[in-house]
PDB file of C-alpha atoms in Angstrom:
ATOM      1  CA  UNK A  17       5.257 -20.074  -7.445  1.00  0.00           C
ATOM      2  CA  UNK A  18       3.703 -21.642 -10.583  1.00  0.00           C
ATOM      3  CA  UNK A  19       3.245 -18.145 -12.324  1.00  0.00           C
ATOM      4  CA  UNK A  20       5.282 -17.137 -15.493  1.00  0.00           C
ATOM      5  CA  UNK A  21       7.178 -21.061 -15.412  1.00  0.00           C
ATOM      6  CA  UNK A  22       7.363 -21.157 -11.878  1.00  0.00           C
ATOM      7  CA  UNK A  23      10.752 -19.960  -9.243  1.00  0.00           C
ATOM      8  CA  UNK A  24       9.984 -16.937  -8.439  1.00  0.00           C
ATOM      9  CA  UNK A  25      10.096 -14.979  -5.149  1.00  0.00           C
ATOM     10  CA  UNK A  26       7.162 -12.239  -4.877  1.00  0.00           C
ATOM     11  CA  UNK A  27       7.237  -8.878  -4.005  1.00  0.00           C
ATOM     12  CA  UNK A  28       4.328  -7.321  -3.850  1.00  0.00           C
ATOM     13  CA  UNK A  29       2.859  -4.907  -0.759  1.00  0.00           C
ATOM     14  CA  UNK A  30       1.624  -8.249   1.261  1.00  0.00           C
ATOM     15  CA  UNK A  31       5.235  -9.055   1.290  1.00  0.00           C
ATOM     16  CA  UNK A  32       7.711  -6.027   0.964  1.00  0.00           C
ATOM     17  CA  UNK A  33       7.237  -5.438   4.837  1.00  0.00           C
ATOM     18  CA  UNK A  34       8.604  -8.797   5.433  1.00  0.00           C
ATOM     19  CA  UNK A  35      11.309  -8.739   2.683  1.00  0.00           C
ATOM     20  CA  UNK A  36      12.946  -5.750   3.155  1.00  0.00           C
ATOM     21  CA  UNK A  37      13.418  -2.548   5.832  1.00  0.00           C
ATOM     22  CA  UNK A  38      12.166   1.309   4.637  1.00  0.00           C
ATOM     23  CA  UNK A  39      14.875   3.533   4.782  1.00  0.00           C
ATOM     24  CA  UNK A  40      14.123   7.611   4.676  1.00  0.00           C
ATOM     25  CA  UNK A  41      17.460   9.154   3.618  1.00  0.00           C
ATOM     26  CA  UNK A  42      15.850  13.055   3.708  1.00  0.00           C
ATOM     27  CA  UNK A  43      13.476  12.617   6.744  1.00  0.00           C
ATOM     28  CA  UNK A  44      12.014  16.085   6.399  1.00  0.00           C
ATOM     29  CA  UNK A  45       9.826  13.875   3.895  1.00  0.00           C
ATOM     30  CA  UNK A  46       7.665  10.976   4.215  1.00  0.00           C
ATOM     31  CA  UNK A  47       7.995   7.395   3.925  1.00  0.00           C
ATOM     32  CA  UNK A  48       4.934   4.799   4.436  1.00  0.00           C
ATOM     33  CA  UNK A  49       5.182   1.504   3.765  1.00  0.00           C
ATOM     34  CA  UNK A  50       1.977  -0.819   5.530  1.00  0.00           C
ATOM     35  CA  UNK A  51       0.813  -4.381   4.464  1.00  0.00           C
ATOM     36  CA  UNK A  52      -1.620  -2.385   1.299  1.00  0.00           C
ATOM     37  CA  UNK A  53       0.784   0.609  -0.495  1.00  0.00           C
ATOM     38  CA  UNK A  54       4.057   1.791  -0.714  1.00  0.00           C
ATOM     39  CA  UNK A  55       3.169   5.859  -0.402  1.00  0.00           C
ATOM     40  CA  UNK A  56       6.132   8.365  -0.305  1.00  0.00           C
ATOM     41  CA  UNK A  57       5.770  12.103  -0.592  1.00  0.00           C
ATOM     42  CA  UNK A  58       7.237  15.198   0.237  1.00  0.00           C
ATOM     43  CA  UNK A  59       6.532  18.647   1.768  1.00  0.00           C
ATOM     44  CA  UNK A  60       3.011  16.792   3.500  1.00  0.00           C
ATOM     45  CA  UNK A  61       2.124  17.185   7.269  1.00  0.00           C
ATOM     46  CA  UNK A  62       3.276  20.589   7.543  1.00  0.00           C
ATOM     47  CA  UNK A  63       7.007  19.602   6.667  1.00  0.00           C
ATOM     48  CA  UNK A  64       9.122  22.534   4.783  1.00  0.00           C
ATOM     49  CA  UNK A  65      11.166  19.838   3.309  1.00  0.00           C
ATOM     50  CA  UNK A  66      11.398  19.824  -0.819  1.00  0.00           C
ATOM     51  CA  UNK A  67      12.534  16.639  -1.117  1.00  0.00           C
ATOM     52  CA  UNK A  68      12.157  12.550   0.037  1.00  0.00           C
ATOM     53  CA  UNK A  69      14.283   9.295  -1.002  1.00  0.00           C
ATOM     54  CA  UNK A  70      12.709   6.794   0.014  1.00  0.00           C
ATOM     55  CA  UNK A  71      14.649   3.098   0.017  1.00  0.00           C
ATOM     56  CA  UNK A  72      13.392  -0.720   1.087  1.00  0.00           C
ATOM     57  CA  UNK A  73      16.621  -2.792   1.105  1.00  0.00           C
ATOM     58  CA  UNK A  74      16.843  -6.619   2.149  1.00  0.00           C
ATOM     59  CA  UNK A  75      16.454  -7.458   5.775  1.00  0.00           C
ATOM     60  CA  UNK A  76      17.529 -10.500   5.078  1.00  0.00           C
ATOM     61  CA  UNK A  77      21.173 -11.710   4.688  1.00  0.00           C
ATOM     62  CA  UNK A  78      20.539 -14.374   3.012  1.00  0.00           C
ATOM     63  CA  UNK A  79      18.374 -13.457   0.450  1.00  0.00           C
ATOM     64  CA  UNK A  80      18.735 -15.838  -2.232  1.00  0.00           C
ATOM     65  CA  UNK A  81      20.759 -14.959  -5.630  1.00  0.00           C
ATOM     66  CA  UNK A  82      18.326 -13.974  -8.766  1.00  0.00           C
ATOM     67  CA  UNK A  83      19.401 -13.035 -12.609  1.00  0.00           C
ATOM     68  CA  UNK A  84      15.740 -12.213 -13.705  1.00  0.00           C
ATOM     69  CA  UNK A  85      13.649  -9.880 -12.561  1.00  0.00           C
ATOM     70  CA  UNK A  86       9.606  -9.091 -13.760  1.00  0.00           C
ATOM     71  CA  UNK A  87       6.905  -6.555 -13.119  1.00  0.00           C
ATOM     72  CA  UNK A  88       3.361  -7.669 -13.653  1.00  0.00           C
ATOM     73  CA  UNK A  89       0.634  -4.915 -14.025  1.00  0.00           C
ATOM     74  CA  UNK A  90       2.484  -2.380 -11.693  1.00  0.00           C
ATOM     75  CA  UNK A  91       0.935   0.909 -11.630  1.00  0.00           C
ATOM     76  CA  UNK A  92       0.667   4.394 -10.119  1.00  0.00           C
ATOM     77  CA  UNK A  93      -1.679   6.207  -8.401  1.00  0.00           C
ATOM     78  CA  UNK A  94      -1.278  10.521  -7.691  1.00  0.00           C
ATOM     79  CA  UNK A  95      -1.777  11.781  -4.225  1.00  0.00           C
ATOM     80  CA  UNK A  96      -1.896  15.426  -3.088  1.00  0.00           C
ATOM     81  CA  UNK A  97      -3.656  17.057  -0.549  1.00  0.00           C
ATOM     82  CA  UNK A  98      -5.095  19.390  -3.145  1.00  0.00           C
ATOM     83  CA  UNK A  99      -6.021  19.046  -6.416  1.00  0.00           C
ATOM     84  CA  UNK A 100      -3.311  21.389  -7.997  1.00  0.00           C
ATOM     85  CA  UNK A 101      -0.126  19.589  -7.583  1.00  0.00           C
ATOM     86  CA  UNK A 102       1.487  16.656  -9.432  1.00  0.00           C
ATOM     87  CA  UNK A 103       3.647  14.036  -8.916  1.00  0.00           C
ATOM     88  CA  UNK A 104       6.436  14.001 -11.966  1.00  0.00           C
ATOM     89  CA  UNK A 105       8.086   9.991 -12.349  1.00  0.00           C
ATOM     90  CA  UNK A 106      10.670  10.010 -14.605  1.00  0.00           C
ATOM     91  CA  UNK A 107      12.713   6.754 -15.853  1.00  0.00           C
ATOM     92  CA  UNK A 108      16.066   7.455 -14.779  1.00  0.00           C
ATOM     93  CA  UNK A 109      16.830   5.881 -11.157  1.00  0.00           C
ATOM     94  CA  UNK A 110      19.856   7.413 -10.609  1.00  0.00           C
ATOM     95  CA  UNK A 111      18.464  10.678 -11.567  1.00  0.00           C
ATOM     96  CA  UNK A 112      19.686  14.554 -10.660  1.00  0.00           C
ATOM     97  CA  UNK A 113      17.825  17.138  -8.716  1.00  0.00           C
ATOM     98  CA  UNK A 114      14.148  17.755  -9.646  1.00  0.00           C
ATOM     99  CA  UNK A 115      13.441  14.770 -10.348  1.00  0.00           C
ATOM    100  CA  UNK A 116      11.049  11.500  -9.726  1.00  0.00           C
ATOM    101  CA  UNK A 117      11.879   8.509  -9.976  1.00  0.00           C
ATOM    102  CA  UNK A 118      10.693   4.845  -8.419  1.00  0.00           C
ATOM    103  CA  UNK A 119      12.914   1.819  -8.991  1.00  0.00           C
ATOM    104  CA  UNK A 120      13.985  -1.549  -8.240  1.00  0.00           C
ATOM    105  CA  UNK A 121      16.327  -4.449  -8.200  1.00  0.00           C
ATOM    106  CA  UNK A 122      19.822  -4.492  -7.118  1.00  0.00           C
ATOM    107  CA  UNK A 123      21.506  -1.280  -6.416  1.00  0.00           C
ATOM    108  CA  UNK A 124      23.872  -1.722  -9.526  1.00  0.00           C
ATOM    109  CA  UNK A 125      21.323  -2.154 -11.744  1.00  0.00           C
ATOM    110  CA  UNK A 126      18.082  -0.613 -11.101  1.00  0.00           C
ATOM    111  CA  UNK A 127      15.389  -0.317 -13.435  1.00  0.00           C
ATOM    112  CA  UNK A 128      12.198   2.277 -13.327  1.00  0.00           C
ATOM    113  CA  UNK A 129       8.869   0.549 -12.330  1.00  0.00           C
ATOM    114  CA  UNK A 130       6.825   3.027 -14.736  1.00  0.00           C
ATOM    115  CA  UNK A 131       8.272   2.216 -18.229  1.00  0.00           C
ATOM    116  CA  UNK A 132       8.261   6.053 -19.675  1.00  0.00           C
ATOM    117  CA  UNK A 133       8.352   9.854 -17.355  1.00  0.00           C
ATOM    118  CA  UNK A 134       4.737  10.514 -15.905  1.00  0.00           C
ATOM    119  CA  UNK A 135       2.686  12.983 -14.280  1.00  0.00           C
ATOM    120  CA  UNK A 136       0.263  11.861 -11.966  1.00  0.00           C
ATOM    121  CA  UNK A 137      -2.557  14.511 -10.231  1.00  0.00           C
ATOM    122  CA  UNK A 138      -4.380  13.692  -7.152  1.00  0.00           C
ATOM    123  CA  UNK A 139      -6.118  10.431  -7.761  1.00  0.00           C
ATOM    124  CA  UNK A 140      -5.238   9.972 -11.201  1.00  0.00           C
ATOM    125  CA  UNK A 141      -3.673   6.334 -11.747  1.00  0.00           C
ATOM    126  CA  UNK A 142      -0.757   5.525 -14.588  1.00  0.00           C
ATOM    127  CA  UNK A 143      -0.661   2.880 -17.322  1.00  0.00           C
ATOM    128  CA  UNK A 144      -0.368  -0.863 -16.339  1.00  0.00           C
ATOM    129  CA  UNK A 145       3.454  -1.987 -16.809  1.00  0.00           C
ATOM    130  CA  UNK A 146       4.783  -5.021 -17.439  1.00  0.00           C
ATOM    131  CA  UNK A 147       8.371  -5.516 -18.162  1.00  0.00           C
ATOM    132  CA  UNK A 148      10.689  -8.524 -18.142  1.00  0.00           C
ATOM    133  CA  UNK A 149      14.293  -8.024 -17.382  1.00  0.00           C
ATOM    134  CA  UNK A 150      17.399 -10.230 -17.862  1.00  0.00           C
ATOM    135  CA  UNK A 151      20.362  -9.047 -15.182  1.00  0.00           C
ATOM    136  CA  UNK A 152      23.598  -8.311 -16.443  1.00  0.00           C
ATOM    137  CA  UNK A 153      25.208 -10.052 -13.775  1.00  0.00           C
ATOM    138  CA  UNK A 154      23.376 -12.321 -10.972  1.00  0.00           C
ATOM    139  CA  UNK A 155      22.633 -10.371  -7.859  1.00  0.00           C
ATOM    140  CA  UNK A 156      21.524 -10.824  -4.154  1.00  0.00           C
ATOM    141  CA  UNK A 157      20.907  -7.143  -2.744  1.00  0.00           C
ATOM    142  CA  UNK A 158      17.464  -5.888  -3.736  1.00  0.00           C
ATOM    143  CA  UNK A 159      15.922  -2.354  -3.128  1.00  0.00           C
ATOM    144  CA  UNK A 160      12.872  -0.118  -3.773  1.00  0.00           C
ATOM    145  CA  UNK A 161      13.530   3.090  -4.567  1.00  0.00           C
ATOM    146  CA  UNK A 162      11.210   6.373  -5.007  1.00  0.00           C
ATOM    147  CA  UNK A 163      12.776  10.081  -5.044  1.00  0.00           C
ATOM    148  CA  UNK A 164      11.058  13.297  -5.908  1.00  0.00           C
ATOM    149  CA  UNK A 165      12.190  17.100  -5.398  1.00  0.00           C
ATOM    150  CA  UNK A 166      10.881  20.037  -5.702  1.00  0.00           C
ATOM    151  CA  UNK A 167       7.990  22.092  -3.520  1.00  0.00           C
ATOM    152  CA  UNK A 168       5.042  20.762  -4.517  1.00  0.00           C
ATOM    153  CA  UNK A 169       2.917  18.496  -2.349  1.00  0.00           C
ATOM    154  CA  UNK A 170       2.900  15.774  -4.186  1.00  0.00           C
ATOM    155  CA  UNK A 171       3.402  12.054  -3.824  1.00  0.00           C
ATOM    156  CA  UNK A 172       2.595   8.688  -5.610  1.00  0.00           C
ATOM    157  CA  UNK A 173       0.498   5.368  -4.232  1.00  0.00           C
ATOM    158  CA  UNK A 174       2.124   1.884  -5.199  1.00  0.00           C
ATOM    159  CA  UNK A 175      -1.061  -0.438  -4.469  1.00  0.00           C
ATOM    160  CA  UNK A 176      -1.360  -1.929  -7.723  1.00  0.00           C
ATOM    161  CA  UNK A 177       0.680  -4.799  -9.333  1.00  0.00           C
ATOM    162  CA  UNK A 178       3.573  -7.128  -8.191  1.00  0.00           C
ATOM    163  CA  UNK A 179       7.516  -8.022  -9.094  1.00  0.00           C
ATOM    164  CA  UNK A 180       9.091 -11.115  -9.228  1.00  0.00           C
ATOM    165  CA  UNK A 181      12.578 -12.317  -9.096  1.00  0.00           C
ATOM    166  CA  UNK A 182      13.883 -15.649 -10.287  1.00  0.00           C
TER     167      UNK A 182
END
């Protein structure tokens, strides 16, 4: 890939079907994950559940070693059934009850997609983000990661925006 110096491998929602397997740790939520968005949610389609996690890891086992990682014009949409509810994002990704959070890299050293917290209502779309990130150590396990709880029903879209690793 020429983009950015060339190197990189793409991850982007044409690819993150093929790259990696979803995961729902709490399946009283929901998890989607189709060639077009990431979507995860809680509490929709009549569930009583208050909380999702919501994890792509590698399906590969050889999924090649990377020390850099980039986001390029990433960014949120809200969805709710109603108007009324919000989804809250917040920056930490290894974060406590009650909060949101959506994340990647490796699982040692994940990184929030959404560069400060957010709250999202139906429909209403976040910032663009861009970030470039140098790894710590060089890594070859790479996950998504989006968590929310509480009892709203509330959710985010991931449509918008790609990450690379080099």
């Amino acid at each position: 890939m020429k983009k950015f110096g060339g190197g990189w491998i793409l991850i982007n929602n044409d690819w993150l079907s093929q790259l990696t397997v979803l995961k729902n740790l709490i399946p009283g939520g929901k998890c989607q994950m189709t060639n077009t968005e990431w979507r995860s949610w809680d509490q929709f389609n009549g569930s009583s559940a208050n909380t999702h996690f919501c994890l792509a890891l590698n399906k590969y086992t050889h999924f090649p070693t990377y020390t850099e990682m980039r986001q390029d014009k990433v960014r949120f949409e809200g969805y709710t059934p109603g108007k009324s509810d919000t989804f809250d994002a917040y920056t930490d990704c290894y974060g406590t009850q009650w909060q949101g959070s959506f994340c990647f890299g490796p699982t040692a050293e994940m990184y929030s997609m959404n560069t400060k917290n957010l709250s999202l209502s139906n429909g209403k779309k976040s910032s663009v983000y861009n970030r470039y990130i140098k790894l710590k150590k060089p890594a070859s396990d790479f996950e998504l990661r989006s968590r929310e709880e509480g009892p709203q029903k509330e959710g985010v879209l991931w449509k918008e925006g790609a990450i690379y690793l080099r």
